[in-house]
PDB file of C-alpha atoms in Angstrom:
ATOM      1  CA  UNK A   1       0.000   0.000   0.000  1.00 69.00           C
ATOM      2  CA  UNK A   2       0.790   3.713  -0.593  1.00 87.00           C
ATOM      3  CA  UNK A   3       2.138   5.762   2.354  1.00 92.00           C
ATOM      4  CA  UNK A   4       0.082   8.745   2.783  1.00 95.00           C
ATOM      5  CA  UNK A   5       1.175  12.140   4.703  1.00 98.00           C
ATOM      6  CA  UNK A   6      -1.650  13.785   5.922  1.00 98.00           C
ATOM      7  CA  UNK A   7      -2.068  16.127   9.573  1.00 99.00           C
ATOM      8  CA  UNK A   8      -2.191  13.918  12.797  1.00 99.00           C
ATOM      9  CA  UNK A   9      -5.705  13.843  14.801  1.00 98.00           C
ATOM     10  CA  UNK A  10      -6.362  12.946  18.083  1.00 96.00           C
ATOM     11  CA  UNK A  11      -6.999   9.160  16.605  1.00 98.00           C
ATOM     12  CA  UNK A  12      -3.362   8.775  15.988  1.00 98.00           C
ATOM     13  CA  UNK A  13      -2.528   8.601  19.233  1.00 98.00           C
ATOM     14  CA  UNK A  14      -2.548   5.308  20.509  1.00 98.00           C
ATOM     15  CA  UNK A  15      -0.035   4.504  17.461  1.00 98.00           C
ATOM     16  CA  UNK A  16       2.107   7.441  18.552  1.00 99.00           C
ATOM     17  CA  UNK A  17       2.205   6.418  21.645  1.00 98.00           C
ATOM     18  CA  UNK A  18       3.577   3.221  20.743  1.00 98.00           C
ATOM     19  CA  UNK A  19       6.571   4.362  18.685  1.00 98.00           C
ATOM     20  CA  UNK A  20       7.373   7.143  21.032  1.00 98.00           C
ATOM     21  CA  UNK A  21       7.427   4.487  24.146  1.00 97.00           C
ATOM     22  CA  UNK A  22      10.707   3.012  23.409  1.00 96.00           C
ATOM     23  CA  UNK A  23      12.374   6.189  23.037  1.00 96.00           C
ATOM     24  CA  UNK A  24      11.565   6.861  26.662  1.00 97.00           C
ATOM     25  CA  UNK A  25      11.908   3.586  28.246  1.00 97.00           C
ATOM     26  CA  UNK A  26      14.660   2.300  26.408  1.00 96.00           C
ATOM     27  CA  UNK A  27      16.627   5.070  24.884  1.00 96.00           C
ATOM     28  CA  UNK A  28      18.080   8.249  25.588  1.00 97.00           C
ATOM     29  CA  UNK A  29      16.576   9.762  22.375  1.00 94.00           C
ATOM     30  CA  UNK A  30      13.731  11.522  24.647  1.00 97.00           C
ATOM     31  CA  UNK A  31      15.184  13.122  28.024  1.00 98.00           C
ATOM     32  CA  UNK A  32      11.778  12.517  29.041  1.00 98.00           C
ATOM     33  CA  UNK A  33      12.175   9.543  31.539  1.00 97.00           C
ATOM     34  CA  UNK A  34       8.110   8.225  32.353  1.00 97.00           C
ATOM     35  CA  UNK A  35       6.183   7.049  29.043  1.00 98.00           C
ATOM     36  CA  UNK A  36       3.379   9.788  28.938  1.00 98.00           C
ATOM     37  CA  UNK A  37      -0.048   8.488  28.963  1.00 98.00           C
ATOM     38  CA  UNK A  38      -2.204   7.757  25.872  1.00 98.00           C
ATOM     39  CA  UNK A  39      -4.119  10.532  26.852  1.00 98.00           C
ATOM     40  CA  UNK A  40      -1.130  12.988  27.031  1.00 98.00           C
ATOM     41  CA  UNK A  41      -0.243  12.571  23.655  1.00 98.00           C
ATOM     42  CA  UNK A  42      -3.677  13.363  22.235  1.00 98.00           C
ATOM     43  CA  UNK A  43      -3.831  16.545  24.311  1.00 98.00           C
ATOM     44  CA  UNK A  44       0.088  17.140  23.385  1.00 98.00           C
ATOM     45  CA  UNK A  45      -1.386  16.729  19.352  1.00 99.00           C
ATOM     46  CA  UNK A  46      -4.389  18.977  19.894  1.00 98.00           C
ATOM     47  CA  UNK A  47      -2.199  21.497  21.504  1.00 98.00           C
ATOM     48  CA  UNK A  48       0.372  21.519  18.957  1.00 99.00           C
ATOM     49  CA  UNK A  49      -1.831  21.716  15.909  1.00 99.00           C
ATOM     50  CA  UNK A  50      -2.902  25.132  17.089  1.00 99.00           C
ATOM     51  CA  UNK A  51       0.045  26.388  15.989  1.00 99.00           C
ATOM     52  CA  UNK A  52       2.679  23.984  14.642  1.00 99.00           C
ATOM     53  CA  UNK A  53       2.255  21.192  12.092  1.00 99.00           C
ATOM     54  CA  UNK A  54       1.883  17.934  13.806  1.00 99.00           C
ATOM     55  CA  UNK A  55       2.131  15.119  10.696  1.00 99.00           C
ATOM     56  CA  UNK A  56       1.688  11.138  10.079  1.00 98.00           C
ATOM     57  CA  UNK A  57       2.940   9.120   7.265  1.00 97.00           C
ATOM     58  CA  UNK A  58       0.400   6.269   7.340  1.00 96.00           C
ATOM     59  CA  UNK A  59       0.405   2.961   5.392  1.00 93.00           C
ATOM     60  CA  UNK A  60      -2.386   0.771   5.121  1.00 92.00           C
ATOM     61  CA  UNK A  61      -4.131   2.009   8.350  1.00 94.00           C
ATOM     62  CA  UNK A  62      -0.743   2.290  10.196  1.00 96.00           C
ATOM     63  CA  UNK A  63       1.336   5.006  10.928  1.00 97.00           C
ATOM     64  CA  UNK A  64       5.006   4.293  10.317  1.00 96.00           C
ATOM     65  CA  UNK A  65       6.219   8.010  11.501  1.00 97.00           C
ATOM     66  CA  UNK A  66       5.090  11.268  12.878  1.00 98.00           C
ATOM     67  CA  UNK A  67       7.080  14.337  12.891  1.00 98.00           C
ATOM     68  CA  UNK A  68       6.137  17.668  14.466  1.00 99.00           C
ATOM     69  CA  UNK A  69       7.291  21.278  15.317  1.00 99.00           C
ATOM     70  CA  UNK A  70       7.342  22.861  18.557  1.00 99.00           C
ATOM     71  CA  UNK A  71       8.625  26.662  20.145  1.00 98.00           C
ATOM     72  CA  UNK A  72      11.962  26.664  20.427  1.00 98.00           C
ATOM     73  CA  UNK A  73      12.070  29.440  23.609  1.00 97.00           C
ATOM     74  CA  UNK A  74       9.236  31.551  25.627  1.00 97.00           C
ATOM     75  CA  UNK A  75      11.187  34.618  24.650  1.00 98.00           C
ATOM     76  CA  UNK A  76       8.868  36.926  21.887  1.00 98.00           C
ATOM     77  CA  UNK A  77      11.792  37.019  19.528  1.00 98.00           C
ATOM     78  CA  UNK A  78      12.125  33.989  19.384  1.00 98.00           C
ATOM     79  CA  UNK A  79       8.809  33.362  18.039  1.00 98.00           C
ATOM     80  CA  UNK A  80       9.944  32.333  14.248  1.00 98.00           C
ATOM     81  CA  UNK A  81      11.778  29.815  15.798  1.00 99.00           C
ATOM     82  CA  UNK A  82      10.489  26.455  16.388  1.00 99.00           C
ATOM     83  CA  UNK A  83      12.602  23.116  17.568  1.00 99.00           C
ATOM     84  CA  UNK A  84      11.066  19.889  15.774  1.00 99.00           C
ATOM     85  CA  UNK A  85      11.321  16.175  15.946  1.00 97.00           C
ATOM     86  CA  UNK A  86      10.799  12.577  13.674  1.00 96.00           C
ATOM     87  CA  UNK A  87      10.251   9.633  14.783  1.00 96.00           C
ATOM     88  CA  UNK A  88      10.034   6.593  12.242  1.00 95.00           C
ATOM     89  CA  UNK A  89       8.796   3.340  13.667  1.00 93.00           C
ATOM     90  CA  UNK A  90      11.387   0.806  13.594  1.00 85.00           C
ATOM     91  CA  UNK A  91      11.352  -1.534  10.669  1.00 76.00           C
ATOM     92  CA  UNK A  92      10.574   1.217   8.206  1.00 75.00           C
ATOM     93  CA  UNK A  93      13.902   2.729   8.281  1.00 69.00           C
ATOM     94  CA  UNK A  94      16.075   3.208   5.128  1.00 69.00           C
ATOM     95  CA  UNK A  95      12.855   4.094   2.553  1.00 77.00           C
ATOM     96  CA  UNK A  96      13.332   7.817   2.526  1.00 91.00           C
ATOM     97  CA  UNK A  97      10.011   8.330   4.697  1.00 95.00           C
ATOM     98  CA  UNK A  98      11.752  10.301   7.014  1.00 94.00           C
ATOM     99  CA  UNK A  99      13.063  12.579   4.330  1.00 96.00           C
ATOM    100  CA  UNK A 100       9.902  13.229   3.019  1.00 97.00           C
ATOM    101  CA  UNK A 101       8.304  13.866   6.181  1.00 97.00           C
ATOM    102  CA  UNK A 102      11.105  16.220   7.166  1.00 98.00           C
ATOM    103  CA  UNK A 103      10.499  17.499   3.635  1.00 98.00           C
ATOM    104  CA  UNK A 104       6.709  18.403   4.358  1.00 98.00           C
ATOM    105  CA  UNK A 105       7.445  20.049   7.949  1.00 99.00           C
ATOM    106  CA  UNK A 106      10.247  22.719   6.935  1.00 99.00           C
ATOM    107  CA  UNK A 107       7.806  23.656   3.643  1.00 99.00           C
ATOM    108  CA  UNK A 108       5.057  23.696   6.084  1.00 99.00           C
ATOM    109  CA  UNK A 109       6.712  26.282   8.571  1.00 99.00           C
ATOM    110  CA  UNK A 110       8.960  27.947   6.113  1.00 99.00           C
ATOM    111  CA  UNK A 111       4.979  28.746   3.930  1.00 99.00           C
ATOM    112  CA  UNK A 112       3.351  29.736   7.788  1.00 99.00           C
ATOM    113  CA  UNK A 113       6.656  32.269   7.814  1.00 98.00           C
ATOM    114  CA  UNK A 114       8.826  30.947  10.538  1.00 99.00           C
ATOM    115  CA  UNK A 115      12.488  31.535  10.102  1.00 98.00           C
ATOM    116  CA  UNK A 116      14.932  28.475  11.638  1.00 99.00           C
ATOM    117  CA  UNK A 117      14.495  25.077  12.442  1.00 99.00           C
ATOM    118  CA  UNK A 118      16.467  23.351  15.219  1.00 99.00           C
ATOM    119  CA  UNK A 119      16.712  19.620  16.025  1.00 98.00           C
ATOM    120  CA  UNK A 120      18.262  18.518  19.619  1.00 98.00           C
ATOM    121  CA  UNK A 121      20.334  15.216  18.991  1.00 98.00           C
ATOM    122  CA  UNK A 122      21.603  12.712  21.132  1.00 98.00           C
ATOM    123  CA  UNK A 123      25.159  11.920  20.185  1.00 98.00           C
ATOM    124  CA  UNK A 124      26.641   9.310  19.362  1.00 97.00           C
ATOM    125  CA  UNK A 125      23.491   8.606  16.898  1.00 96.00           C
ATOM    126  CA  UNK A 126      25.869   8.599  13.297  1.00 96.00           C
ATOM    127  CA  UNK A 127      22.922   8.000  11.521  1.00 94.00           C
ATOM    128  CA  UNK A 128      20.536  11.280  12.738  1.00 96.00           C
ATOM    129  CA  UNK A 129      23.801  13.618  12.301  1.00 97.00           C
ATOM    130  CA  UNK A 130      24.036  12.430   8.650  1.00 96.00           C
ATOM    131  CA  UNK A 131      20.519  12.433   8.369  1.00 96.00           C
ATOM    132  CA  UNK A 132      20.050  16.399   9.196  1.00 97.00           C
ATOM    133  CA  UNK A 133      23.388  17.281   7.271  1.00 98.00           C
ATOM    134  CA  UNK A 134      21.678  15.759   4.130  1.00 97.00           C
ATOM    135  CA  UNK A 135      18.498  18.084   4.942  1.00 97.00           C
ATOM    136  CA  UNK A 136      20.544  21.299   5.053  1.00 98.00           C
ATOM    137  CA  UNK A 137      21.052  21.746   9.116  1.00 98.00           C
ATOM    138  CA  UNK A 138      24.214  22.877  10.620  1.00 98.00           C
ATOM    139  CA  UNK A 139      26.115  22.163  13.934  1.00 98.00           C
ATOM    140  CA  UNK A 140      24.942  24.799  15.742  1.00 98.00           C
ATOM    141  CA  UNK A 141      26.228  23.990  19.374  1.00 98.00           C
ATOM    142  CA  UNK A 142      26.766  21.138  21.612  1.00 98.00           C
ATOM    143  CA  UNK A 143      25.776  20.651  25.095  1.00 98.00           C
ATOM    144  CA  UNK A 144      28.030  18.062  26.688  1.00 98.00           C
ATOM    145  CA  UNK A 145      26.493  15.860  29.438  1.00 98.00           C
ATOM    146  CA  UNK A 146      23.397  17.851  29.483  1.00 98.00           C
ATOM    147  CA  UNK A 147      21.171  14.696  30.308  1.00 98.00           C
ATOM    148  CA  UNK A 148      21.523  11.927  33.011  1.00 98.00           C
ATOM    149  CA  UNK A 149      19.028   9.115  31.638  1.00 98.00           C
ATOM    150  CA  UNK A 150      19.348   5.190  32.107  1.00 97.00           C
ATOM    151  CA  UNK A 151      22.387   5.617  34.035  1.00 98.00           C
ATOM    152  CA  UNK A 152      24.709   7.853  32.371  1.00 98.00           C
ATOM    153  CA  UNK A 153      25.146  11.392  31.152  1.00 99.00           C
ATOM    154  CA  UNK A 154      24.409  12.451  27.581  1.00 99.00           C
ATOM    155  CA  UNK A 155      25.639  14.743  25.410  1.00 99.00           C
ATOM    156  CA  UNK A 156      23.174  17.080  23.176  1.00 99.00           C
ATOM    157  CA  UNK A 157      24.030  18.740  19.648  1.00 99.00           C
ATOM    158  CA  UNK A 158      21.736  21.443  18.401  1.00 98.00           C
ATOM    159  CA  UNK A 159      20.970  21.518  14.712  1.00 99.00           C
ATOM    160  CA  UNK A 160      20.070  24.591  12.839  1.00 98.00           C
ATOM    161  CA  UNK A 161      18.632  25.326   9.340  1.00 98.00           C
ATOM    162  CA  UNK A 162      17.129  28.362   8.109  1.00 99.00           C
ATOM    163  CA  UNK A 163      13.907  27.977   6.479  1.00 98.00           C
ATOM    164  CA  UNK A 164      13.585  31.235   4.485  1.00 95.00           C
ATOM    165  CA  UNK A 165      15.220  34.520   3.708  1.00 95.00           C
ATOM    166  CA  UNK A 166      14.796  36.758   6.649  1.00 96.00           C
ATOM    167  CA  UNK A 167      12.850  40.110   6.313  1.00 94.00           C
ATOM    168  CA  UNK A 168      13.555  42.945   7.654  1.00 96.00           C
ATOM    169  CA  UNK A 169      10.602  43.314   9.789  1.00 96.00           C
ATOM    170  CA  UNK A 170       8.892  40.036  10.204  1.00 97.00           C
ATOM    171  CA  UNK A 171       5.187  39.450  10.187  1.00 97.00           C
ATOM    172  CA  UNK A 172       3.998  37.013  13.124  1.00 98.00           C
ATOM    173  CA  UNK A 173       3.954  33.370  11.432  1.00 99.00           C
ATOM    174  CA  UNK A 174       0.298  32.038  10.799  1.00 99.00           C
ATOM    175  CA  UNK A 175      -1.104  29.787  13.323  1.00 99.00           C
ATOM    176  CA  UNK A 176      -1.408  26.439  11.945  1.00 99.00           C
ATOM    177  CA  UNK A 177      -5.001  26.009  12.807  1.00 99.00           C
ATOM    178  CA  UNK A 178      -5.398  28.382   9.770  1.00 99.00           C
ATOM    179  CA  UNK A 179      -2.427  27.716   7.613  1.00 99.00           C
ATOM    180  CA  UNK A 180      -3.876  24.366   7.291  1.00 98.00           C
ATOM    181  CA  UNK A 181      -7.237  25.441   5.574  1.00 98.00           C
ATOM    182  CA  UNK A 182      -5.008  27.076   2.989  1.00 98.00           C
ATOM    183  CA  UNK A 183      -4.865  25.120  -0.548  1.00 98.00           C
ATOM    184  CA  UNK A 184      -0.546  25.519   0.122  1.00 98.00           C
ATOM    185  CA  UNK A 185      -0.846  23.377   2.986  1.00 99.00           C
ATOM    186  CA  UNK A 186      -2.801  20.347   1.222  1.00 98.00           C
ATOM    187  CA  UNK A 187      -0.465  20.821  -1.645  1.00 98.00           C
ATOM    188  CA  UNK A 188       3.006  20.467   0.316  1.00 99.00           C
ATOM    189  CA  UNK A 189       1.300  17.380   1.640  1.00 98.00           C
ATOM    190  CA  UNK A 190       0.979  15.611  -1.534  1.00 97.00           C
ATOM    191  CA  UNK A 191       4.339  16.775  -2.983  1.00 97.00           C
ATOM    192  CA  UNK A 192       5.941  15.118   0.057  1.00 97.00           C
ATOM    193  CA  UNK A 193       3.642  12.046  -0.585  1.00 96.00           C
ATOM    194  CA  UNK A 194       5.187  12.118  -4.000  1.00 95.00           C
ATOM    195  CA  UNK A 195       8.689  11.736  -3.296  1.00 94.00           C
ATOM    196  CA  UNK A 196       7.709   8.324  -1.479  1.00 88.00           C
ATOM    197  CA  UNK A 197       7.961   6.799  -5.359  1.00 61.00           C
ATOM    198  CA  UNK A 198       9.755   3.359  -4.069  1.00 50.00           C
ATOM    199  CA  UNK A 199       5.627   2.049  -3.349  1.00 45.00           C
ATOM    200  CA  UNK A 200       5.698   3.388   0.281  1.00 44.00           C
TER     201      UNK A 200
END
């Protein structure tokens, strides 16, 4: 079956939950260290959309990644800023549906009118830090130890990529809850589809 890219609901959260679990249980991907609730991630989708693009790539009725923005600080000049995240759910790996996801979110925010994307790694991981260089983002700093999770300290790189040229006096970016009525928004969505041309 196709894989289709599409905005996340609240109905997507049970299958979110379940590829996000490991990365807090099991991993020090997430610094979060309790496995929110099913609940949790349903309001944490509902709150997000407001604003920020919150997207699935399903396949057949299951979704195989979800990738979403987020504010990067509370500071008001930092508001074209926004810090986001992928998660692919393992298995699925290796068939450029995290590309294309990434793909959809930067058009997405870079169309609403925010400015720079930043992604928080936990390093070692070779293959995210190859992944983002291949998408454009730059070392941007590194926070060494900034974590203790399963029993040791992590280190954290910050990944930067602008998204647009920058004005000279910035209008506020456009909530998502509109941006998404917009013909644009359907339309990145399908291009990003699109470049899933291996039958994914």
């Amino acid at each position: 079956m196709p894989t289709n890219i599409r905005i996340a609901s609240a109905f997507d959260g049970s299958q979110i939950h379940a590829i996000y679990a490991p990365a807090v249980s099991e991993q020090p991907t997430s610094f979060e260290t309790e496995v929110p609730a099913v609940d949790e991630i349903v309001r944490r989708i509902d709150d997000t959309l407001a604003t920020y693009p919150y997207i699935v790539a399903e396949r057949d009725g299951e979704i195989v990644s979800y990738v979403y923005a987020r504010r990067w600080r509370p500071r008001p000049a930092y508001d074209w800023d926004v810090e986001i995240t992928v998660f692919v759910k393992d298995g699925n790996g290796g068939r450029g549906i995290g590309r294309a996801m990434y793909t959809a979110l930067t058009r997405l925010l870079a169309a609403q009118g925010f400015a720079n994307a930043l992604a928080a790694i936990t390093v070692p991981n070779d293959a995210s830090i190859k992944f983002h260089e291949s998408m454009g983002f730059h070392r941007a700093a590194v926070f060494p130890s900034a974590g203790f999770k399963l029993g040791a300290w992590h280190t954290v790189e910050c990944w930067w990529k602008q998204l647009a040229d920058l004005p000279d006096e910035p209008h506020p970016p456009i909530p998502f809850k509109t941006f998404r009525t917009f013909p644009e928004c359907e339309a990145i969505l399908q291009e990003a589809t699109a470049l899933l041309t291996d039958g994914d």
